[in-house]
CSV table of C-alpha atoms and ligand atoms in Angstrom, one decimal:
chain,number,residue,atom,x,y,z
A,1,MET,CA,0.0,0.0,0.0
A,2,LYS,CA,1.2,3.4,-0.9
A,3,ALA,CA,-0.3,5.7,1.6
A,4,GLN,CA,0.8,8.9,0.1
A,5,THR,CA,0.5,12.2,1.6
A,6,SER,CA,1.2,14.2,-1.6
A,7,GLY,CA,-1.5,16.7,-2.0
A,8,ARG,CA,-1.1,16.8,-5.7
A,9,ARG,CA,-4.0,15.8,-7.9
A,10,GLY,CA,-3.7,13.9,-11.1
A,11,VAL,CA,-2.9,10.3,-11.9
A,12,SER,CA,0.0,8.3,-10.7
A,13,HIS,CA,1.3,7.6,-14.2
A,14,SER,CA,2.1,11.3,-14.6
A,15,CYS,CA,4.9,10.9,-12.1
A,16,ARG,CA,6.5,7.9,-13.7
A,17,ALA,CA,10.1,8.8,-14.3
A,18,SER,CA,11.7,8.2,-17.6
A,19,LEU,CA,13.8,5.1,-17.4
A,20,GLY,CA,15.5,5.5,-20.8
A,21,ALA,CA,18.9,5.5,-19.2
A,22,LEU,CA,18.0,2.5,-17.2
A,23,ALA,CA,16.8,0.5,-20.2
A,24,LEU,CA,18.7,-2.6,-19.1
A,25,THR,CA,18.0,-2.2,-15.4
A,26,PHE,CA,14.9,-3.5,-13.7
A,27,VAL,CA,13.5,-0.9,-11.5
A,28,LEU,CA,10.4,-1.6,-9.5
A,29,PHE,CA,9.4,1.7,-8.1
A,30,THR,CA,6.3,2.8,-6.4
A,31,THR,CA,3.9,5.7,-6.8
A,32,THR,CA,5.3,7.1,-3.6
A,33,ALA,CA,8.3,8.1,-5.7
A,34,CYS,CA,6.3,11.2,-6.6
A,35,GLY,CA,4.7,11.6,-3.2
A,36,SER,CA,6.2,12.8,0.0
A,37,GLY,CA,6.0,9.6,1.8
A,38,ARG,CA,4.5,9.4,5.2
A,39,PRO,CA,2.6,12.2,6.9
A,40,GLU,CA,4.8,14.9,8.3
A,41,GLY,CA,5.5,14.5,12.0
A,42,PRO,CA,5.6,11.3,13.9
A,43,PRO,CA,2.3,10.0,15.3
A,44,SER,CA,3.7,10.4,18.8
A,45,ALA,CA,3.5,14.1,18.2
A,46,ALA,CA,-0.2,13.8,18.1
A,47,PRO,CA,-2.1,16.1,20.4
A,48,SER,CA,-4.2,14.7,23.2
A,49,PRO,CA,-6.4,12.7,23.4
A,50,THR,CA,-5.1,10.7,20.4
A,51,GLY,CA,-1.7,10.6,22.0
A,52,SER,CA,-3.1,9.1,25.2
A,53,TYR,CA,-5.0,6.5,23.2
A,54,THR,CA,-1.9,5.5,21.2
A,55,ASP,CA,0.1,5.3,24.5
A,56,LEU,CA,-2.5,3.0,25.9
A,57,HIS,CA,-2.3,0.8,22.9
A,58,ASP,CA,1.4,0.5,23.1
A,59,GLN,CA,1.0,-0.6,26.7
A,60,VAL,CA,-1.7,-3.2,26.2
A,61,ARG,CA,-1.2,-4.5,22.6
A,62,LEU,CA,-1.4,-8.3,22.7
A,63,LYS,CA,1.4,-10.3,21.4
A,64,GLY,CA,0.7,-13.3,19.1
A,65,LEU,CA,-1.4,-11.5,16.5
A,66,GLY,CA,1.4,-10.0,14.4
A,67,LYS,CA,0.2,-11.4,11.1
A,68,ARG,CA,-3.2,-10.6,9.8
A,69,ARG,CA,-4.0,-14.2,8.9
A,70,PHE,CA,-4.9,-16.2,12.0
A,71,ASP,CA,-7.7,-18.7,12.7
A,72,GLN,CA,-10.2,-18.7,15.5
A,73,GLU,CA,-8.2,-21.2,17.5
A,74,ARG,CA,-5.2,-19.0,17.4
A,75,TYR,CA,-7.2,-15.9,18.2
A,76,TRP,CA,-8.7,-17.6,21.3
A,77,GLU,CA,-5.2,-18.8,22.4
A,78,VAL,CA,-4.2,-15.1,22.5
A,79,VAL,CA,-7.5,-13.6,23.8
A,80,GLY,CA,-8.8,-16.4,26.0
A,81,PRO,CA,-6.4,-16.1,28.9
A,82,VAL,CA,-6.9,-12.3,29.0
A,83,VAL,CA,-10.7,-12.6,29.0
A,84,GLU,CA,-10.9,-15.5,31.4
A,85,LYS,CA,-8.8,-14.0,34.1
A,86,SER,CA,-10.6,-10.7,34.2
A,87,ASP,CA,-13.9,-10.3,36.1
A,88,ARG,CA,-14.6,-7.2,34.0
A,89,LEU,CA,-15.0,-9.3,30.8
A,90,ARG,CA,-17.9,-11.6,30.2
A,91,VAL,CA,-17.9,-14.4,27.6
A,92,ARG,CA,-21.0,-16.0,26.2
A,93,VAL,CA,-21.4,-18.5,23.4
A,94,VAL,CA,-24.2,-17.2,21.2
A,95,GLY,CA,-24.2,-19.7,18.4
A,96,GLU,CA,-22.0,-21.5,16.0
A,97,SER,CA,-20.8,-21.2,12.5
A,98,ALA,CA,-21.8,-23.4,9.6
A,99,GLU,CA,-18.9,-25.7,10.4
A,100,GLY,CA,-19.7,-25.7,14.1
A,101,ARG,CA,-17.1,-23.2,15.4
A,102,PRO,CA,-18.4,-21.3,18.4
A,103,LEU,CA,-19.5,-17.7,18.0
A,104,ARG,CA,-18.8,-15.8,21.2
A,105,THR,CA,-19.7,-12.4,22.5
A,106,ILE,CA,-17.2,-10.7,24.9
A,107,SER,CA,-18.9,-7.9,26.9
A,108,PHE,CA,-17.8,-5.3,29.5
A,109,GLY,CA,-19.3,-2.4,31.3
A,110,ARG,CA,-22.6,-2.1,33.2
A,111,GLY,CA,-23.7,1.3,31.9
A,112,PRO,CA,-27.1,2.3,30.6
A,113,LEU,CA,-26.1,2.7,26.9
A,114,SER,CA,-25.7,-0.5,24.9
A,115,VAL,CA,-23.2,-0.8,22.2
A,116,LEU,CA,-22.4,-3.7,19.9
A,117,LEU,CA,-19.2,-4.2,17.8
A,118,TRP,CA,-18.9,-7.1,15.4
A,119,SER,CA,-15.8,-7.9,13.2
A,120,GLN,CA,-14.6,-10.1,10.4
A,121,MET,CA,-17.9,-11.2,8.9
A,122,HIS,CA,-15.7,-11.4,5.9
A,123,GLY,CA,-13.1,-14.0,6.9
A,124,ASP,CA,-10.1,-12.3,5.3
A,125,GLU,CA,-10.8,-8.9,7.0
A,126,SER,CA,-9.1,-9.2,10.4
A,127,THR,CA,-7.8,-5.7,11.2
A,128,ALA,CA,-10.5,-4.8,13.7
A,129,THR,CA,-10.5,-8.3,15.2
A,130,MET,CA,-6.9,-7.6,16.3
A,131,ALA,CA,-7.9,-4.2,17.6
A,132,LEU,CA,-10.7,-5.8,19.6
A,133,ALA,CA,-8.2,-8.1,21.2
A,134,ASP,CA,-6.3,-5.1,22.4
A,135,LEU,CA,-9.5,-3.6,23.7
A,136,TYR,CA,-10.0,-6.6,25.9
A,137,ALA,CA,-6.5,-6.3,27.2
A,138,LEU,CA,-7.1,-2.7,28.0
A,139,VAL,CA,-10.3,-3.5,30.0
A,140,ALA,CA,-8.6,-6.4,31.7
A,141,GLU,CA,-5.4,-4.5,32.6
A,142,LYS,CA,-6.4,-0.9,33.0
A,143,GLY,CA,-9.7,-1.1,34.8
A,144,ASN,CA,-8.7,1.8,37.1
A,145,HIS,CA,-7.7,4.1,34.2
A,146,ARG,CA,-10.0,7.1,34.3
A,147,MET,CA,-11.1,6.7,30.7
A,148,VAL,CA,-11.7,3.0,31.0
A,149,ARG,CA,-13.8,3.6,34.1
A,150,THR,CA,-15.8,6.1,32.3
A,151,ILE,CA,-16.6,3.6,29.6
A,152,LEU,CA,-17.4,0.8,32.0
A,153,GLU,CA,-19.8,3.0,34.0
A,154,GLY,CA,-21.4,4.7,31.0
A,155,LEU,CA,-21.8,1.8,28.5
A,156,THR,CA,-22.5,-1.9,28.3
A,157,VAL,CA,-20.2,-2.9,25.4
A,158,HIS,CA,-20.8,-6.2,23.6
A,159,THR,CA,-18.4,-7.4,21.0
A,160,LEU,CA,-18.7,-10.3,18.5
A,161,PRO,CA,-15.2,-10.7,17.1
A,162,MET,CA,-14.6,-12.9,14.0
A,163,LEU,CA,-18.2,-13.5,13.1
A,164,ASN,CA,-17.0,-15.7,10.2
A,165,PRO,CA,-14.5,-18.2,11.7
A,166,ASP,CA,-15.0,-20.7,8.8
A,167,GLY,CA,-13.9,-18.0,6.4
A,168,ALA,CA,-11.1,-16.9,8.6
A,169,GLN,CA,-9.9,-20.6,8.7
A,170,ARG,CA,-9.4,-20.3,4.9
A,171,PHE,CA,-8.7,-16.6,4.9
A,172,GLN,CA,-11.5,-16.0,2.5
A,173,ARG,CA,-14.4,-13.5,2.3
A,174,ARG,CA,-17.3,-15.9,2.3
A,175,ASN,CA,-18.5,-18.4,4.9
A,176,ALA,CA,-18.3,-22.2,4.5
A,177,GLN,CA,-21.6,-22.2,2.5
A,178,GLY,CA,-20.0,-19.9,0.0
A,179,ILE,CA,-22.3,-17.0,1.0
A,180,ASP,CA,-21.3,-13.5,1.6
A,181,ILE,CA,-22.7,-12.9,5.1
A,182,ASN,CA,-23.0,-9.2,4.4
A,183,ARG,CA,-25.5,-10.0,1.6
A,184,ASP,CA,-27.5,-12.2,3.9
A,185,ALA,CA,-29.2,-9.8,6.3
A,186,ARG,CA,-32.5,-10.2,4.6
A,187,ALA,CA,-32.5,-14.0,3.7
A,188,LEU,CA,-30.6,-15.1,6.8
A,189,ALA,CA,-29.5,-18.3,5.2
A,190,THR,CA,-26.2,-18.3,7.1
A,191,PRO,CA,-26.0,-19.4,10.7
A,192,GLU,CA,-23.6,-16.5,11.3
A,193,GLY,CA,-26.0,-14.0,9.9
A,194,ARG,CA,-28.8,-15.4,12.0
A,195,VAL,CA,-26.6,-15.1,15.1
A,196,LEU,CA,-25.8,-11.5,14.4
A,197,LYS,CA,-29.5,-10.7,13.9
A,198,GLU,CA,-30.4,-12.6,17.1
A,199,VAL,CA,-27.8,-10.8,19.1
A,200,ARG,CA,-28.8,-7.4,17.8
A,201,ASP,CA,-32.5,-8.1,18.4
A,202,ARG,CA,-31.8,-9.3,22.0
A,203,LEU,CA,-29.5,-6.5,22.9
A,204,GLU,CA,-31.1,-3.7,20.9
A,205,PRO,CA,-27.9,-1.7,21.0
A,206,ALA,CA,-28.1,2.0,20.5
A,207,VAL,CA,-24.9,2.0,18.5
A,208,GLY,CA,-23.4,-0.7,16.3
A,209,PHE,CA,-19.9,-0.9,14.8
A,210,ASN,CA,-19.6,-3.0,11.6
A,211,LEU,CA,-15.9,-3.6,11.2
A,212,HIS,CA,-14.4,-4.5,7.9
A,213,ASP,CA,-11.4,-4.2,5.6
A,214,GLN,CA,-11.5,-2.8,2.0
A,215,GLY,CA,-9.2,-3.1,-1.0
A,216,ILE,CA,-6.0,-1.3,-0.7
A,217,GLY,CA,-6.1,0.1,-4.2
A,218,THR,CA,-8.9,2.6,-3.3
A,219,ARG,CA,-7.9,6.3,-3.5
A,220,VAL,CA,-9.2,9.2,-1.5
A,221,GLY,CA,-11.6,11.1,-3.7
A,222,ARG,CA,-9.8,12.2,-6.8
A,223,THR,CA,-6.4,12.3,-5.2
A,224,ASP,CA,-3.5,9.9,-5.5
A,225,ARG,CA,-3.7,9.1,-1.8
A,226,GLY,CA,-4.6,5.7,-0.6
A,227,VAL,CA,-7.5,5.2,1.8
A,228,ALA,CA,-6.4,4.1,5.3
A,229,ILE,CA,-9.9,4.2,6.8
A,230,ALA,CA,-13.3,4.6,5.2
A,231,LEU,CA,-16.4,5.3,7.3
A,232,LEU,CA,-20.1,5.1,6.6
A,233,SER,CA,-23.4,5.7,8.2
A,234,PRO,CA,-25.3,3.2,6.2
A,235,PRO,CA,-28.7,4.5,4.8
A,236,PHE,CA,-31.9,2.8,6.0
A,237,ASP,CA,-33.6,3.2,2.6
A,238,HIS,CA,-33.0,4.4,-0.9
A,239,SER,CA,-33.8,8.0,0.0
A,240,ARG,CA,-30.6,8.2,2.1
A,241,ALA,CA,-32.4,10.5,4.5
A,242,ILE,CA,-30.8,11.4,7.8
A,243,ASN,CA,-32.9,10.5,10.8
A,244,ASP,CA,-31.9,10.6,14.5
A,245,VAL,CA,-30.4,7.1,14.2
A,246,ARG,CA,-28.0,8.2,11.5
A,247,LEU,CA,-27.4,11.6,13.0
A,248,ARG,CA,-26.0,9.9,16.1
A,249,ALA,CA,-23.7,7.7,14.0
A,250,MET,CA,-22.5,10.7,12.0
A,251,GLU,CA,-21.7,12.6,15.2
A,252,VAL,CA,-19.8,9.7,16.7
A,253,MET,CA,-17.9,9.4,13.5
A,254,GLY,CA,-17.0,13.1,13.8
A,255,VAL,CA,-15.2,12.2,17.0
A,256,MET,CA,-13.6,9.2,15.4
A,257,VAL,CA,-12.3,11.3,12.5
A,258,GLU,CA,-10.8,13.8,14.9
A,259,SER,CA,-9.0,11.0,16.8
A,260,MET,CA,-7.6,9.5,13.6
A,261,GLU,CA,-6.4,12.7,12.0
A,262,PRO,CA,-3.0,12.8,13.7
A,263,LEU,CA,-2.4,9.2,12.6
A,264,VAL,CA,-3.9,8.9,9.1
A,265,GLY,CA,-4.9,12.5,8.3
A,266,GLY,CA,-5.7,12.9,4.6
A,267,HIS,CA,-6.3,9.2,4.2
A,268,ILE,CA,-9.8,9.0,5.6
A,269,ALA,CA,-12.7,8.6,3.2
A,270,LYS,CA,-16.4,8.1,3.2
A,271,TYR,CA,-17.7,4.7,1.9
A,272,ASP,CA,-20.4,4.5,-0.8
A,273,ASP,CA,-23.8,5.2,0.7
A,274,THR,CA,-26.0,3.4,-1.9
A,275,PHE,CA,-28.7,1.6,0.0
A,276,ASN,CA,-28.3,-2.2,-0.1
A,277,PRO,CA,-31.4,-4.1,1.1
A,278,ARG,CA,-29.3,-7.3,1.7
A,279,ALA,CA,-26.5,-5.7,3.8
A,280,PHE,CA,-26.3,-5.8,7.5
A,281,GLY,CA,-25.2,-2.3,8.1
A,282,ASP,CA,-28.1,-0.9,6.1
A,283,LEU,CA,-30.7,-3.1,7.8
A,284,ILE,CA,-29.3,-2.7,11.3
A,285,THR,CA,-29.6,1.0,10.8
A,286,GLN,CA,-33.2,0.4,9.6
A,287,TRP,CA,-33.8,-1.7,12.8
A,288,GLY,CA,-32.9,1.4,14.9
A,289,THR,CA,-29.3,0.9,15.8
A,290,SER,CA,-27.0,3.8,14.9
A,291,THR,CA,-24.5,1.9,12.7
A,292,ILE,CA,-21.0,2.9,12.0
A,293,LEU,CA,-19.2,1.0,9.2
A,294,VAL,CA,-15.4,1.1,9.5
A,295,GLU,CA,-13.4,-0.2,6.6
A,296,SER,CA,-9.6,-0.5,7.1
A,297,GLY,CA,-7.8,0.0,3.8
A,298,GLY,CA,-4.0,0.1,3.4
A,299,TRP,CA,-1.0,2.0,4.8
A,300,GLU,CA,2.5,2.2,3.5
A,301,ASP,CA,4.8,-0.5,4.7
A,302,ASP,CA,2.1,-2.1,6.7
A,303,PRO,CA,1.4,-5.5,5.0
A,304,GLN,CA,0.2,-7.1,8.2
A,305,LYS,CA,-2.0,-4.1,9.0
A,306,GLN,CA,-0.5,-3.6,12.4
A,307,TYR,CA,-0.5,0.2,12.1
A,308,LEU,CA,-4.2,0.2,11.1
A,309,ARG,CA,-4.9,-2.1,14.0
A,310,LYS,CA,-3.7,0.7,16.2
A,311,VAL,CA,-5.7,3.3,14.3
A,312,ASN,CA,-8.8,1.1,14.8
A,313,PHE,CA,-8.1,0.8,18.5
A,314,VAL,CA,-7.8,4.6,18.8
A,315,ALA,CA,-10.9,5.3,16.8
A,316,ILE,CA,-13.0,2.8,18.7
A,317,LEU,CA,-11.8,4.0,22.0
A,318,ALA,CA,-12.5,7.6,21.1
A,319,ALA,CA,-16.0,6.6,20.0
A,320,LEU,CA,-16.7,4.6,23.2
A,321,GLU,CA,-15.5,7.4,25.4
A,322,SER,CA,-17.6,10.0,23.7
A,323,LEU,CA,-20.6,7.7,23.8
A,324,ALA,CA,-20.1,7.1,27.6
A,325,THR,CA,-19.8,10.9,28.3
A,326,GLY,CA,-22.2,12.1,25.7
A,327,SER,CA,-19.6,14.4,24.3
A,328,TYR,CA,-20.5,13.4,20.7
A,329,GLU,CA,-23.8,15.2,21.0
A,330,GLY,CA,-23.8,18.4,19.1
A,331,VAL,CA,-20.6,17.5,17.2
A,332,GLY,CA,-22.8,17.8,14.1
A,333,THR,CA,-22.5,16.0,10.8
A,334,ASP,CA,-20.0,18.4,9.0
A,335,SER,CA,-16.9,16.5,9.9
A,336,TYR,CA,-18.3,13.2,8.5
A,337,GLN,CA,-20.1,14.8,5.5
A,338,ALA,CA,-16.9,16.7,4.5
A,339,LEU,CA,-14.9,13.5,4.1
A,340,PRO,CA,-14.0,12.8,0.5
A,341,SER,CA,-15.6,9.7,-0.9
A,342,ASN,CA,-13.8,6.5,-1.6
A,343,GLY,CA,-12.6,7.2,-5.1
A,344,ARG,CA,-11.4,5.0,-7.9
A,345,ARG,CA,-9.7,1.7,-7.4
A,346,ILE,CA,-6.4,1.5,-9.1
A,347,GLY,CA,-4.5,-1.6,-10.2
A,348,ASP,CA,-1.7,-3.2,-8.4
A,349,LEU,CA,1.3,-3.3,-10.8
A,350,LEU,CA,1.8,-1.8,-14.3
A,351,ILE,CA,4.5,-3.4,-16.3
A,352,THR,CA,5.6,-1.1,-19.1
A,353,GLY,CA,7.8,-1.1,-22.1
A,354,GLY,CA,8.2,-4.8,-22.6
A,355,THR,CA,7.8,-6.9,-25.8
A,356,VAL,CA,5.5,-10.0,-25.3
A,357,VAL,CA,6.6,-13.2,-27.0
A,358,ILE,CA,3.8,-15.8,-27.7
A,359,PRO,CA,4.6,-18.9,-29.7
A,360,GLY,CA,3.1,-18.6,-33.2
A,361,LEU,CA,2.7,-14.8,-33.1
A,362,PRO,CA,5.1,-12.1,-34.0
A,363,PRO,CA,6.5,-10.4,-30.8
A,364,PHE,CA,4.5,-7.3,-29.9
A,365,ARG,CA,4.9,-4.3,-27.6
A,366,ALA,CA,2.4,-4.3,-24.8
A,367,ASP,CA,2.0,-3.0,-21.3
A,368,LEU,CA,0.6,-5.4,-18.8
A,369,LEU,CA,-1.5,-4.7,-15.7
A,370,VAL,CA,-1.2,-7.2,-12.9
A,371,ASN,CA,-3.7,-7.4,-10.1
A,372,TYR,CA,-2.8,-9.5,-7.1
A,373,GLY,CA,-4.9,-12.0,-5.3
A,374,LYS,CA,-3.0,-11.1,-2.2
A,375,PRO,CA,-2.1,-7.4,-2.8
A,376,LEU,CA,-0.5,-6.8,0.6
A,377,LEU,CA,2.0,-9.6,-0.1
A,378,GLU,CA,2.3,-9.0,-3.9
A,379,GLU,CA,1.3,-12.6,-4.7
A,380,ASP,CA,-1.2,-14.5,-6.9
A,381,GLY,CA,-1.1,-11.9,-9.6
A,382,THR,CA,-3.3,-12.3,-12.7
A,383,ILE,CA,-3.3,-10.3,-15.9
A,384,GLY,CA,-5.8,-7.4,-15.6
A,385,GLU,CA,-5.2,-5.8,-19.0
A,386,ILE,CA,-2.8,-6.0,-22.0
A,387,GLY,CA,-2.0,-3.3,-24.5
A,388,ASP,CA,-1.3,0.4,-24.5
A,389,LEU,CA,-1.9,1.2,-20.8
A,390,ALA,CA,-0.2,4.6,-20.6
A,391,GLU,CA,-3.3,6.1,-18.8
A,392,VAL,CA,-3.9,3.2,-16.5
A,393,GLU,CA,-3.1,3.8,-12.9
A,394,ALA,CA,-1.5,1.3,-10.6
A,395,ARG,CA,0.1,1.4,-7.2
A,396,ASP,CA,3.4,0.2,-8.6
A,397,THR,CA,5.2,0.4,-11.9
A,398,LEU,CA,7.8,-2.0,-13.3
A,399,SER,CA,9.7,-0.8,-16.4
A,400,LEU,CA,10.9,-3.5,-18.8
A,401,ASP,CA,12.1,-1.2,-21.6
A,402,GLY,CA,14.0,-3.3,-24.1
A,403,MET,CA,13.1,-6.6,-22.4
A,404,TYR,CA,11.2,-9.6,-23.7
A,405,ILE,CA,8.3,-11.1,-21.7
A,406,HIS,CA,7.9,-14.8,-22.2
A,407,PRO,CA,4.7,-16.0,-20.7
A,408,ARG,CA,5.0,-19.5,-19.1
A,409,ASP,CA,2.7,-22.3,-20.0
A,410,ARG,CA,0.4,-21.6,-17.0
A,411,ALA,CA,-0.3,-18.1,-18.4
A,412,LEU,CA,-1.2,-19.4,-21.9
A,413,ASP,CA,-4.5,-20.6,-23.1
A,414,ARG,CA,-4.3,-23.3,-25.8
A,415,SER,CA,-8.0,-24.4,-25.6
A,416,ASP,CA,-9.0,-23.4,-29.1
A,417,GLY,CA,-6.0,-24.7,-31.1
A,418,GLY,CA,-4.0,-21.5,-31.1
A,419,VAL,CA,-2.0,-20.0,-28.2
A,420,GLN,CA,-3.2,-16.9,-26.4
A,421,ILE,CA,-2.5,-14.9,-23.4
A,422,ARG,CA,-5.8,-13.8,-21.9
A,423,VAL,CA,-7.0,-11.3,-19.3
A,424,GLY,CA,-7.5,-13.2,-16.1
A,425,ALA,CA,-4.6,-15.6,-16.8
A,426,PRO,CA,-2.0,-16.1,-14.1
A,427,ALA,CA,0.8,-13.6,-14.4
A,428,VAL,CA,3.7,-16.0,-14.8
A,429,PHE,CA,6.4,-15.1,-17.2
A,430,THR,CA,10.1,-15.0,-17.7
A,431,VAL,CA,12.0,-11.9,-18.6
A,432,SER,CA,14.9,-12.1,-21.0
A,433,ARG,CA,17.0,-9.8,-23.0
A,434,LYS,CA,16.6,-12.1,-26.0
A,435,VAL,CA,13.6,-12.5,-28.2
A,436,ASP,CA,14.2,-16.3,-28.3
A,437,GLY,CA,14.0,-16.5,-24.5
A,438,THR,CA,17.6,-17.6,-24.0
A,439,ASP,CA,19.5,-15.9,-21.2
A,440,PRO,CA,16.5,-15.6,-18.9
A,441,LEU,CA,17.0,-13.0,-16.2
A,442,TRP,CA,14.2,-13.7,-13.7
A,443,THR,CA,10.7,-15.1,-13.5
A,444,PHE,CA,7.6,-13.3,-12.3
A,445,ARG,CA,5.5,-16.0,-10.6
A,446,GLY,CA,2.3,-14.1,-9.8
A,447,GLY,CA,4.5,-11.5,-8.2
A,448,PRO,CA,8.0,-10.0,-8.6
A,449,PRO,CA,10.9,-12.1,-7.4
A,450,GLU,CA,12.7,-10.9,-4.3
A,451,GLU,CA,15.6,-9.3,-6.1
A,452,ILE,CA,13.4,-6.7,-7.8
A,453,ARG,CA,10.8,-6.1,-5.1
A,454,ARG,CA,10.8,-2.6,-3.9
A,455,ARG,CA,12.9,-2.0,-0.9
A,456,ARG,CA,10.7,-1.7,2.2
B,501,ZN,ZN1,-16.0,-6.7,4.5
């Protein structure tokens, strides 16, 4: 993820350097080459209260969740001991997944206002699940902290982490039935969706947090900057009208935005607010709970989303504190409404200047766009487009001026007698200085080999 801070508008290709002098050099450089890198000033320079939230996170952050892929068993190995030894945290099994994994709520606080947070209904979206683990550690270890006491006294907080453990097991979006749980709020064909509905109906929370991850290629509005966090108050119908339920969500999000500004300022966006009658966020809003959608995107040099884990922790804590004290009231909707929208999604890697060599065809000049199945790891790339892609935007660019691209068998389609490279084919090819493929230099196997990966 290239979380740029450059304020310049325009498209990333406009800042591609000429590599004429480097024609025989393989330079994988990133769109940050034309940005200014990270936001100015270290996050620790953040004004209070964000600074106090980040300090707390540094103190309680749980070890053992350093990679964003973990299964339910692993999660409970880390979280279980924290939860079980604290009398401030209450665990309840509220159902099970399609494959029989337990679904648990973890609750704290005895206050009058009920809040529900659920995470990872898409099995490969774990950022907030990690942040919730740190929240349990905070409650367990810092029960006498002024702010924690305020939350415990003002709120009853229920969390349902990793709503889709079967998907998490495979690190896939959908559940074991192959259903997208977030398109199942109306039909309720999934046990996980039914559990979420039952929990919401039983608790009738005033505020709900619907915690997700989104693609890392999404830009902030029309800028070149990547989205770190996108927020949404989901609409309750096609009119997108703002009632009191949504007003409260928007005011709380105003508080969240303020808390995140020192950490990811300029990289916060608003998610698309088209009403979706199958989606949980929209229907839970309709059912009367002020719902806040949080989508964690990407951040530079954060492939395991550990920085965004911290940002989630900070934003959730700021929201809970303001709900406990009522300080969100009167914040208004401007801060939320003024957020730029999630903009276009750009591709992952643009390969320019090469000549493609397919058996039976004359060699031809073509750019290639590669999109990764695992963009954070730059793996499982497939061909997204072939041809003149001078105007196509991508997070990274690889110049192969003067080089020959020899697709490997896996990338070629021979099904109709000829040989073709098709959009959607695995991006597997060898790069050579020679048109006949002798003297191969390196092979792209769904992602660049280590020697030409960008330096992190
Ligand atoms: Zn999601």
